Every structure is written in C-alpha cells, then in structure tokens.
Coordinates of C-alpha atoms in Angstrom, one line a residue:
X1 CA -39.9 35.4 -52.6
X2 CA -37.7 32.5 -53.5
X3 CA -34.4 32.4 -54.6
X4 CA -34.2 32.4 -58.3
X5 CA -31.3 30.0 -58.2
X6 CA -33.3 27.2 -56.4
X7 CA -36.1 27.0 -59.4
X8 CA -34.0 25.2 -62.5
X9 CA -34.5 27.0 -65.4
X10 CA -33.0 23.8 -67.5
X11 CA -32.5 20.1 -67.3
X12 CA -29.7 18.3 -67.1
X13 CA -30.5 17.1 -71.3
X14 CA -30.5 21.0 -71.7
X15 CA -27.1 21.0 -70.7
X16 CA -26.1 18.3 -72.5
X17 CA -26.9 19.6 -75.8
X18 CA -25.1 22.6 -75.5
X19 CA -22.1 20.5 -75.6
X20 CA -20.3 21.2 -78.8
X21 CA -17.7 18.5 -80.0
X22 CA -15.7 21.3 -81.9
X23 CA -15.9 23.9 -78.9
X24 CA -14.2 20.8 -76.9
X25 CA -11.6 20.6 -79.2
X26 CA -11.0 24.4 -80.1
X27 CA -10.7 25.5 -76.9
X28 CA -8.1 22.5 -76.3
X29 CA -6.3 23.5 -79.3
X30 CA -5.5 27.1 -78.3
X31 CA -4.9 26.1 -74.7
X32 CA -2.3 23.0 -76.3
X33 CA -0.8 25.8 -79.1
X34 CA 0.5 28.3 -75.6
X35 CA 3.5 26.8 -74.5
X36 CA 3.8 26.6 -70.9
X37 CA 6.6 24.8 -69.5
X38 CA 6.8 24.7 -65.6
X39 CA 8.1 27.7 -64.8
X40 CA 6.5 29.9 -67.8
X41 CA 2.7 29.3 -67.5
X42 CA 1.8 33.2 -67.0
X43 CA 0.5 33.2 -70.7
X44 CA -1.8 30.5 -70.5
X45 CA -3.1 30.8 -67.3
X46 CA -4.1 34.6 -68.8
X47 CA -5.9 32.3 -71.9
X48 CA -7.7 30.7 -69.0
X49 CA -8.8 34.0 -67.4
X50 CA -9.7 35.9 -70.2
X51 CA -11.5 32.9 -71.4
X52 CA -13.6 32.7 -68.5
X53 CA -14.5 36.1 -68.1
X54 CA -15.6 36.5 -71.5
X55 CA -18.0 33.6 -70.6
X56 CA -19.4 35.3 -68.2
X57 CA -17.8 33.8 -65.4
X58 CA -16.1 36.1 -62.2
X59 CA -12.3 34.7 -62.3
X60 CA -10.0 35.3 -59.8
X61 CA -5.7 34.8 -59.8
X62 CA -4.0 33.5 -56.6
X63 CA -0.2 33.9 -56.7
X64 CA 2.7 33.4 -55.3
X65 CA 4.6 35.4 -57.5
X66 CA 2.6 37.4 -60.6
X67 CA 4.0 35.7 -63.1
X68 CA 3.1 32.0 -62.3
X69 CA -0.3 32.1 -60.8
X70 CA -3.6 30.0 -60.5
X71 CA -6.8 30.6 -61.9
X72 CA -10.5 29.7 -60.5
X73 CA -13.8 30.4 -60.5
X74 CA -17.5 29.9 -58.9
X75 CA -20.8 28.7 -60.3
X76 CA -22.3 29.7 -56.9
X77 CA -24.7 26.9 -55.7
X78 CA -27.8 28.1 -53.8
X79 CA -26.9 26.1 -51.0
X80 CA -27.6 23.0 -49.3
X81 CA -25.8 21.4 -51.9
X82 CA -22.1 19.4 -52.0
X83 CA -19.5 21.8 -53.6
X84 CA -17.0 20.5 -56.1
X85 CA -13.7 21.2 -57.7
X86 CA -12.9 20.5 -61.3
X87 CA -8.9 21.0 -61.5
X88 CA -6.6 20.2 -64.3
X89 CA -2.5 22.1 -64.2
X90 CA -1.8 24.9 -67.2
X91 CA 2.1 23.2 -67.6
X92 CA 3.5 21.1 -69.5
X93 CA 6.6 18.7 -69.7
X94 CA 9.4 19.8 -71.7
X95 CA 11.2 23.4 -72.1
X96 CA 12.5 24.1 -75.5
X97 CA 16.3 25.4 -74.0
X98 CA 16.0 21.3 -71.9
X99 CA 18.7 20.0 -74.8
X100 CA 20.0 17.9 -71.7
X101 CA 16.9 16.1 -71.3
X102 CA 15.6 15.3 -74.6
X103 CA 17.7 14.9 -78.2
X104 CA 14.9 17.2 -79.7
X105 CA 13.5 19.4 -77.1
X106 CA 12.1 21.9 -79.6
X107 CA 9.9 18.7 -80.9
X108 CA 6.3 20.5 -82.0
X109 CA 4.9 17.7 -80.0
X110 CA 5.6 19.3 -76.9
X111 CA 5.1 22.9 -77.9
X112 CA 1.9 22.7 -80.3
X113 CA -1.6 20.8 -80.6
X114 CA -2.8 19.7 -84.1
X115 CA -6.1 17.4 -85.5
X116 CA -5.2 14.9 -87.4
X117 CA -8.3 12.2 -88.4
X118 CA -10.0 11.1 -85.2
X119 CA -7.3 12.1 -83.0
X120 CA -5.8 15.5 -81.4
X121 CA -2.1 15.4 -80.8
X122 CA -0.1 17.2 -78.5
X123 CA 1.8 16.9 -75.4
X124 CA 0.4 19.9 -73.9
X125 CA -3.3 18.8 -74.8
X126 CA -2.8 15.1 -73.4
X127 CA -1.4 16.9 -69.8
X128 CA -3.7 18.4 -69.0
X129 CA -5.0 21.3 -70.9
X130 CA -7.2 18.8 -73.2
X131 CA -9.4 17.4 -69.8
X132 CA -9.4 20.8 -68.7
X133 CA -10.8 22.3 -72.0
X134 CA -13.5 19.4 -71.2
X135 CA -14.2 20.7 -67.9
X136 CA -14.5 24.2 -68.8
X137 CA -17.1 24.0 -71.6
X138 CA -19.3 21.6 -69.5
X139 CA -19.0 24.1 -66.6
X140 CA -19.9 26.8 -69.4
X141 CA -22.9 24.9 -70.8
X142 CA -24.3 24.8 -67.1
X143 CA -23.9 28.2 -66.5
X144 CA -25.7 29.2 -69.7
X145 CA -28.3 26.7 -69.5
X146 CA -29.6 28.3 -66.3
X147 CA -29.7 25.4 -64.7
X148 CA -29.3 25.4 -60.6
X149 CA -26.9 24.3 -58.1
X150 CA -28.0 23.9 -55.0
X151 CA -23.5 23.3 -54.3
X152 CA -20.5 25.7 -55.7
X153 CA -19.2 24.4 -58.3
X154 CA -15.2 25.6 -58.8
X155 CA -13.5 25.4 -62.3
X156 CA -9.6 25.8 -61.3
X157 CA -6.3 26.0 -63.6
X158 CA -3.3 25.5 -61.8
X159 CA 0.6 26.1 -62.5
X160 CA 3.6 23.9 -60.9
X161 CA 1.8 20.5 -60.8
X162 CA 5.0 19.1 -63.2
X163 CA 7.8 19.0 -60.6
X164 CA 10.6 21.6 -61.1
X165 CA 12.5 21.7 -58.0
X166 CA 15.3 23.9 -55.9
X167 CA 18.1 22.1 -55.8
X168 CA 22.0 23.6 -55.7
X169 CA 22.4 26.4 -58.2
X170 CA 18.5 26.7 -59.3
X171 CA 16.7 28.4 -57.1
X172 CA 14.1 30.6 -56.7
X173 CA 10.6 30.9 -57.9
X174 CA 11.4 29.3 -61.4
X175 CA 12.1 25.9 -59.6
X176 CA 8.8 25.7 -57.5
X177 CA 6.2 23.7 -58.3
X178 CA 3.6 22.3 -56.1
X179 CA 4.0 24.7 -53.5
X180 CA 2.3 27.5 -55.5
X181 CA -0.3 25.4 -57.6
X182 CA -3.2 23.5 -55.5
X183 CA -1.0 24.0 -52.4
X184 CA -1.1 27.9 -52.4
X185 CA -4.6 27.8 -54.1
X186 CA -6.6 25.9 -51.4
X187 CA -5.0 27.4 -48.4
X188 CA -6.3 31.1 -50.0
X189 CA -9.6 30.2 -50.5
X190 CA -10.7 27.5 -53.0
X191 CA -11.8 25.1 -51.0
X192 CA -14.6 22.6 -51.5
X193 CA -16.0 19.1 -50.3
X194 CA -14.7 16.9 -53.0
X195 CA -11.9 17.7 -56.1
X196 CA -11.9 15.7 -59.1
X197 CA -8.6 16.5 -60.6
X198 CA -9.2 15.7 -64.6
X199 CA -5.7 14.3 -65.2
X200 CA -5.1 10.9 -67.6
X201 CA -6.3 7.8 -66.2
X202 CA -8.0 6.2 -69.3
X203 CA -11.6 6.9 -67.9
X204 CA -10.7 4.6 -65.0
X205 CA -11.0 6.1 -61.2
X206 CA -8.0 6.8 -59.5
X207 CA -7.9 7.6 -55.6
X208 CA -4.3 6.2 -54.7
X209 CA -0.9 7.8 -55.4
X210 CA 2.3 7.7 -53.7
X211 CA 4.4 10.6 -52.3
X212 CA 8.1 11.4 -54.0
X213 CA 11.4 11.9 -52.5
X214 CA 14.5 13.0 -54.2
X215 CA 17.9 12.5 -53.2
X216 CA 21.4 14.1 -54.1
X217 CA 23.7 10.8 -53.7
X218 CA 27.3 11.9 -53.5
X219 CA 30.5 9.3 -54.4
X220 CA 33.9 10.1 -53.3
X221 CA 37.1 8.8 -54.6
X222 CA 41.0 8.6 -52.7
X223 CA 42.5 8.2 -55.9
X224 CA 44.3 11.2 -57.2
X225 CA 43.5 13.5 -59.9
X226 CA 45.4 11.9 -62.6
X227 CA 46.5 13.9 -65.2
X228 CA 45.0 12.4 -68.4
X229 CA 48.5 11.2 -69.9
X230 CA 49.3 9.3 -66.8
X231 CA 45.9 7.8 -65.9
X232 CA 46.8 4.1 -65.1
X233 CA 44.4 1.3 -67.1
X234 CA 42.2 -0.2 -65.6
X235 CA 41.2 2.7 -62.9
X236 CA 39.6 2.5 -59.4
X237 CA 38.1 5.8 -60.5
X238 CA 36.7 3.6 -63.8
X239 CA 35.3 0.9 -61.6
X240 CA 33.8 2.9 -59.2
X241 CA 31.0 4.4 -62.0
X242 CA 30.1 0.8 -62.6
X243 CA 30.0 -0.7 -58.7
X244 CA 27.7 1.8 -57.6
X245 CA 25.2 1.6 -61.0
X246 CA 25.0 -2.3 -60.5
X247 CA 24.5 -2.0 -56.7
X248 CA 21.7 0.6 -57.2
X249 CA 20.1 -1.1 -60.0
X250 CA 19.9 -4.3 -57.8
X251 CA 18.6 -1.9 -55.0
X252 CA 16.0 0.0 -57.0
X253 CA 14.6 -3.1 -58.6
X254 CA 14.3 -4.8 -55.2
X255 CA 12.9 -1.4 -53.1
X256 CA 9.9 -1.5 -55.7
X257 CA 9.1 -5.4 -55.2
X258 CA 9.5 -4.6 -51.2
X259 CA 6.8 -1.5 -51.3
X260 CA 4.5 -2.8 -53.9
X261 CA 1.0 -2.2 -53.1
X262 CA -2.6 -3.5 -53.5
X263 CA -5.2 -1.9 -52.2
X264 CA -9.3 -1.0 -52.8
X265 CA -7.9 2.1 -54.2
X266 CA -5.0 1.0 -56.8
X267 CA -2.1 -0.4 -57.0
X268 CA 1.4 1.3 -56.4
X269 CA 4.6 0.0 -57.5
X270 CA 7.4 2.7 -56.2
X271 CA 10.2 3.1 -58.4
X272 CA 13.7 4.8 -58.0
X273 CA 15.5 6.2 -61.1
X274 CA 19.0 8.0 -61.4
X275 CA 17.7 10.9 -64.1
X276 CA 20.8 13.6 -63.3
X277 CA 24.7 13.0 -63.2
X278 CA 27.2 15.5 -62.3
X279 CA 31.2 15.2 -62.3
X280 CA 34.0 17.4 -63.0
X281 CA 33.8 20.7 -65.4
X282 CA 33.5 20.4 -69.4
X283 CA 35.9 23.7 -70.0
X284 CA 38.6 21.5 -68.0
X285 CA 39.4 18.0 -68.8
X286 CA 42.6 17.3 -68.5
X287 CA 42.4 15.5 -65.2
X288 CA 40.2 12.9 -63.7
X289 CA 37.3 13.9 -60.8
X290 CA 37.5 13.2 -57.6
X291 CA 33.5 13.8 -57.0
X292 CA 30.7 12.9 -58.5
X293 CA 27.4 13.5 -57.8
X294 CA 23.7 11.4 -59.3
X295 CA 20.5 12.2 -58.7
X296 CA 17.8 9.6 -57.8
X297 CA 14.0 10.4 -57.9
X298 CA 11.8 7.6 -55.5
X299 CA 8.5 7.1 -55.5
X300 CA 7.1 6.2 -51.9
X301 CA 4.0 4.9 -50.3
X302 CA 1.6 6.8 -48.6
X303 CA 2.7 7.5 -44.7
X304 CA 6.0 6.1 -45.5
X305 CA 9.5 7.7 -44.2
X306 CA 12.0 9.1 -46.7
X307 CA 14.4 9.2 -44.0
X308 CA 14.2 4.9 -44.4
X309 CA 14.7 5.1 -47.9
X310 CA 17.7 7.8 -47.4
X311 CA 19.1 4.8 -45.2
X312 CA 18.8 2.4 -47.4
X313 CA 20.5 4.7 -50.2
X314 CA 23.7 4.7 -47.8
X315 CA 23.7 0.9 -47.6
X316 CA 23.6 1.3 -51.3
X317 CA 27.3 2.9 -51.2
X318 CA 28.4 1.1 -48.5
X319 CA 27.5 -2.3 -50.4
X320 CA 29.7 -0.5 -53.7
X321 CA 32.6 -0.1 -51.3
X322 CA 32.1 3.1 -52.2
X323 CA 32.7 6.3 -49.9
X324 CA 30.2 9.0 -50.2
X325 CA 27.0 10.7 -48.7
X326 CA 23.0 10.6 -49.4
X327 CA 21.3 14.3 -48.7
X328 CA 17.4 14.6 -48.8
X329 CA 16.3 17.7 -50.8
X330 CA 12.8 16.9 -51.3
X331 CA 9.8 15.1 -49.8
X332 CA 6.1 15.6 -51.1
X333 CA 3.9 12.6 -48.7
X334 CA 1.2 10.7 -51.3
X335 CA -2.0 9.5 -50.0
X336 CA -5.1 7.2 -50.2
X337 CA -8.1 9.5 -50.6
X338 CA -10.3 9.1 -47.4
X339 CA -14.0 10.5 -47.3
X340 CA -14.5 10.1 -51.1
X341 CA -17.2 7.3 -51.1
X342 CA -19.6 9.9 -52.7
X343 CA -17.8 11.2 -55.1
X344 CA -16.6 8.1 -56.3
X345 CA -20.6 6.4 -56.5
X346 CA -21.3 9.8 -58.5
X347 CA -18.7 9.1 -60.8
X348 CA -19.3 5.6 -61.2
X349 CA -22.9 6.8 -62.2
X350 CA -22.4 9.6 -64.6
X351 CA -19.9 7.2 -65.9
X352 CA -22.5 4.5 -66.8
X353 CA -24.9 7.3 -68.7
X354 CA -22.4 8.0 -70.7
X355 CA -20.2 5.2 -71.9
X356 CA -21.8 0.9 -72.3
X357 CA -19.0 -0.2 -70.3
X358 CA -17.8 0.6 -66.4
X359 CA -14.3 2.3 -65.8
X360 CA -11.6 1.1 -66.7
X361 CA -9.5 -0.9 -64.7
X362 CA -6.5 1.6 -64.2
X363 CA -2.7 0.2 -64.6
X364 CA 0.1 0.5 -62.2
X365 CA 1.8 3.5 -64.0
X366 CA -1.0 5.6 -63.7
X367 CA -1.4 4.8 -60.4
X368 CA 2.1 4.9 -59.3
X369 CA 2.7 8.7 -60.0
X370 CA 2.2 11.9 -57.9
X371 CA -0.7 14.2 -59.1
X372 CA -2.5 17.3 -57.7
X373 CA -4.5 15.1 -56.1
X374 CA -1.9 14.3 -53.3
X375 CA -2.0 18.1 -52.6
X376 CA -6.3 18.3 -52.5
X377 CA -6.4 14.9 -49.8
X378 CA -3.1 16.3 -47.4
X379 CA -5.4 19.8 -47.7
X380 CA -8.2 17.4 -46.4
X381 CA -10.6 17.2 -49.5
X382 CA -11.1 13.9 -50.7
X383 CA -9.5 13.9 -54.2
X384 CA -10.2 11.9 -57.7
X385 CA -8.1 11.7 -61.0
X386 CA -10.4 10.7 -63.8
X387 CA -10.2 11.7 -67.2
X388 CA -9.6 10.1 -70.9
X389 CA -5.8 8.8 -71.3
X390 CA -3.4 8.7 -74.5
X391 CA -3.0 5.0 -75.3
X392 CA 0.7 5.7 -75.5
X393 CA 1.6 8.5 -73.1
X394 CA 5.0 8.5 -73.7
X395 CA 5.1 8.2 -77.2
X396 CA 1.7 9.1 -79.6
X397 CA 0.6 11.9 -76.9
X398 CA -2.6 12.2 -78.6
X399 CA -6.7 11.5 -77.4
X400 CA -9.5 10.5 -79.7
X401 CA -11.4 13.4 -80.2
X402 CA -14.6 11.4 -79.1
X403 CA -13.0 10.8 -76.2
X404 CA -12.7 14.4 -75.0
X405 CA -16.6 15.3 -76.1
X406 CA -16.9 12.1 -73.9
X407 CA -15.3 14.0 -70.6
X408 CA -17.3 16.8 -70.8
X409 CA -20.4 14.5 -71.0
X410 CA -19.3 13.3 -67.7
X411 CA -17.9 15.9 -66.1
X412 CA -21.3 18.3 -66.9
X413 CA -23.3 15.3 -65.2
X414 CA -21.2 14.5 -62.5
X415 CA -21.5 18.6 -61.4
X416 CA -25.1 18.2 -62.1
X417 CA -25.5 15.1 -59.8
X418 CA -23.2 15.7 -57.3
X419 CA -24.0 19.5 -56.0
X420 CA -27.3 18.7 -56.1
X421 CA -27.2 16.4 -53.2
X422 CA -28.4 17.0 -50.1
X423 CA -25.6 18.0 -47.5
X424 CA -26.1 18.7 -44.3
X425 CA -24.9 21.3 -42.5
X426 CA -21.5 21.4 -40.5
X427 CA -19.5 18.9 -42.7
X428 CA -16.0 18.3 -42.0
X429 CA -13.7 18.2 -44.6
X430 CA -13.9 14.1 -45.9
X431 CA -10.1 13.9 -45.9
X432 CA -8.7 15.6 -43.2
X433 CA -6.9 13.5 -40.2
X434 CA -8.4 15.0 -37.5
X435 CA -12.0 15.2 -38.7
X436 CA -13.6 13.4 -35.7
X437 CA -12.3 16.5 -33.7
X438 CA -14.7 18.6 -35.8
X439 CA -17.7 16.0 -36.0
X440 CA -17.4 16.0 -32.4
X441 CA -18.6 19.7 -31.5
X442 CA -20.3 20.5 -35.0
X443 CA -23.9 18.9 -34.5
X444 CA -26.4 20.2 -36.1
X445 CA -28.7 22.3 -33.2
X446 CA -31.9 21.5 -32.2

C-alpha cells in the first residue's frame, strides 16, 4: 500500500487559508507578555512546549541545564524531500534588575507586548518571539491541513542567542549563551539541510554576519594613591582617562573603515565599542585608583583572527602612553553561508507570491551583527535570517501587524516549496568545510 504521507490530502491555498491574522498576533502577544531575559527563559520556552503539544505536535527539550533549555519539533516528511529548520531565540534584551545598563530597565517595552492601531509593540515580540509566533502557526496550518512533506520540517525555540557572557565574577550557567542555544541543540540531534533563522531583517535576505570578540583592556597607573585632599590639579591619573578614550576612538573608527566588507552576501562594517568600565570601589572613595579596567566588544569578519585585533588593542595603549594589558575572554567566528543557493531561490520565490516587490535590500546594521545563524553555518547547515523588521529597532520596537500575517504567508510556502524538492540521497551538509571529503565516498550505488 502506499504511504499515506506521500498522497497530499491539501494544497498549498488550503494551507494558506488556515492562516489566521489574529492567531499570528495572539500567539505573539503571550509569547511577548513572558519575560525572558537571557538567563531566565525556562518560562517561555515551557509556553513554547505546551503550546506545541497541545497542537498536536511531539516536542522535545534539549538542555544544558533544566532550567534554560531549547525546544523543537518534527513535521516528519515522507522522504526524498529537503528538510528545513525554522528557528527564532525565546530571550530577550533587557533584565529588569540591569539599572546599570538602561535609566529605566523596568520599561514595559521590554517586558510586555501590546496592539496599538496597525502596529504590535514590544521588545520581546520584535526579537524574536513575533517571527517565531509566525513560524509556528504556518507550521500548525500545515500540519492540520494534512498536507505532505516529502522533507522534515523542524519548528525550534532556542535560549542564549542574546549574548550574556562569563567574564570575572559572573560565572556559571546564568552567563552562557550561545553555547547552550543552536550550539547545544544541533549537535543533540536537530539537524537538517538548510535553517532559516526568522530574526529582523526587514523582509530582505541575509546570509553574511561577522563573528564577535570581546576584550578586558586593563590601564595601569605609577602615580600614587592620592588621598583626595592632597590630589594635585591637573592629574596624570585625570589625563590618562582621556588619552586612552581619544586614542581608541581614533582606533575603533579606523579598524571599521580597514575591515569593511562587500560581498554577494551583504555588507559588514565591524565595529568596536567600550560598553563596561570598572575602577576603584563605591563604599571607598577617599583615594584615587590605581587600575582601571573597560570593556570593548569587536565585531570581526568572517575567518578573521582576534588574536590581530587583541594586537592592535595593545598598540592602542602603547599609542596613549599608557601602561596596561589586553586579555581575550571571548571569540564566537561569523561566517558567509556556503551551500545555500537553494534555499535562497526558494525564498526569493515564496517571497514574490506574497509581496509586489522583491526583498529588500538589507542595511549594514542588520548585516553587521552576530545571529544564530553564525552557529547553524560553523555546524555546517547553510543558514538564512529573513523575517519582517521594526522600522526603528532601537527605538519604536514595534511590527505592522500585516507584516507578521505576511511572515507566515511566506514561511508556510517556503516549507511547502522547499521540502518538497527532490533530494538525492547521500547529501553532505551544504555548509560544512570539509564537504568534498563526504561527496567523495557517498555516491549514490548502482
């Protein structure tokens, strides 16, 4: 007899229609109103589970540690189809206790998700939970439709893609990120031929992002711990401050003209910026430092050293006059995605039967920042970011509402299109380094 799953029981305008605007947006309003900093996203990445079972789909958790874990699950395809990944992360930006990173860190924009007119606000809902409400209710309408995959299709929900890293004092599994998100996630099992990760890029395609690399840039001073009532005027210790912000401003705007990058892909323009400063204790002021310590986060090209730019930090200090040391405490590599040709034609397609006008041309920002996507290609599947964009990221943190009902247009017909294609057998993975190795012994047999 054959198999049931290879006779569709709907078409692809059957699965269409059973994509509901207001589902879109409900199911991105509860996933926007569970606040899930990086480091606390065990409650909604339950939402996502429970959400999915009750939809009749088989979830599974992978974890690192219970209480920050991944979620995924299978549309099984019937086979000889291409398998896909939709992925979007369950965290968001801001903790309410970060009162040293934001003047109102309790701000309902980045706890809460709202309607207001055309438009659905939230932090949260912008990145990611509102492309990855979109995925999940085209996935749904597929799997209720009936209609057949001849590929898996994978739905996944992911923690740690904001970056929250061990550094000095914080350490431990709060400060992890991308280590036990996609990382952990693929390498236990979700694996597939192509990823699209559904994070903001204004409907345009993304397949170029660089890696990151943070440094812990320590100045030193000889002069001596003056006791505020004798601290001379003007101050070496004074200057000092201001020497080394001038010479790294001068070297951070110059690094990002030096690496600037145009390829087919996108364009990268690296950037370097001092977000952390440490120096002396708050509970003892009466004398001046003798250490200080800032923190610089550098974005860096695909295949490119961080041990370079560490080098160039040094000259950085020794340029200031300045005695002190640079210390590498993180490196995450960015990449070009290789092997994605069909993924991105697919795109391109279900793109067109779905919006008058072709994708958008992306800008530098959106291209110049590290996504889960970086994790998928270094994994070896080829990896996508495309999904609708706040026109103000860092301020309005809001989509049309349109433009989510628009995603899941797309994303429903790209999982349609795209694990229905024939794929032959013995496939190495599109992104991987050493793929000729495989090709070379995997032939079909005769």
């Amino acid at each position: 007899m054959p198999d049931r799953r290879t006779e569709a029981t709907a078409t692809p305008d059957d699965v269409l229609a059973r994509i509901d605007s207001k589902e879109v947006v409900d199911l991105a309003l509860a996933l926007g109103n569970i606040d899930s900093p990086t480091g606390s996203e065990g409650p909604a990445g339950e939402f996502v589970f429970r959400w999915l079972a009750g939809n009749g789909f088989a979830p599974k958790k992978y974890a690192m540690i219970p209480e920050r874990f991944n979620v995924a699950a299978w549309i099984d395809g019937s086979g000889g189809g291409h398998s896909l990944i939709f992925n979007a992360h369950l965290d968001t930006t801001l903790r309410a206790d970060a009162v040293w990173s934001a003047r109102d860190p309790k701000d309902p924009l980045y706890h809460s998700a709202w309607v207001e007119g055309d438009n659905i606000y939230g932090d949260g809902v912008v990145n990611d939970k509102g492309p990855m409400a979109a995925f999940l209710v085209a996935a749904k309408a597929i799997k209720e439709s009936g209609h057949a995959l001849r590929g898996d299709l994978i739905v996944s929900a992911v923690c740690g893609e904001i970056s929250r890293e061990p550094i000095e004092e914080w350490q431990g599994p709060l400060f992890m990120s991308k280590d036990l998100g996609v990382r952990f996630m693929v390498t236990h099992g979700v694996v597939a031929d192509y990823a699209l990760v559904a994070e903001g890029t204004g409907f345009g395609i993304v397949g170029i992002e660089p890696g990151k690399a943070h440094f812990k840039v320590t100045i030193y001073t000889d002069a001596p711990r003056y006791y505020t009532p004798y601290l001379p005027r003007p101050t070496g210790l004074a200057d000092a401050p201001n020497a080394i912000v001038r010479a790294f401003e001068e070297w951070a705007y110059d690094y990002q003209q030096r690496n600037t990058y145009k390829g087919a892909m996108g364009t990268i323009v690296p950037k370097a910026s001092v977000n952390a400063i440490r120096s002396g204790y708050p509970y003892n002021l009466t004398s001046a430092p003798q250490v200080a310590a800032f923190y610089v986060d550098t974005r860096i090209l695909p295949g490119a050293n961080p041990m370079d730019v560490r080098d160039e930090l040094r000259g950085v200090l020794k340029k200031a006059g300045i005695e002190g040391t640079v210390e590498l405490f993180l490196y995450r590599p960015g990449f070009e995605a290789r092997g994605a040709e069909r993924l991105i034609d697919t795109i391109k397609r279900c793109h067109a039967q779905t919006f008058p006008t072709p994708p958008t041309i992306v800008g530098d920002p959106v291209t110049s920042m590290w996504r889960d996507t970086n994790a998928f290609n270094e994994l070896g599947i080829p990896a996508i970011s495309y999904a609708p964009r706040a026109s103000s990221h860092a301020t309005t943190k809001s989509f049309r509402i349109k433009d989510l009902t628009d995603a899941a247009l797309v994303y429903a017909r790209l999982a349609m299109d795209l694990c229905n294609q024939e794929r032959p057998k013995m496939v190495p993975l599109g992104a991987h380094p050493d793929r000729s190795v495989a090709a070379s012994v995997n032939r079909p047999s005769r």
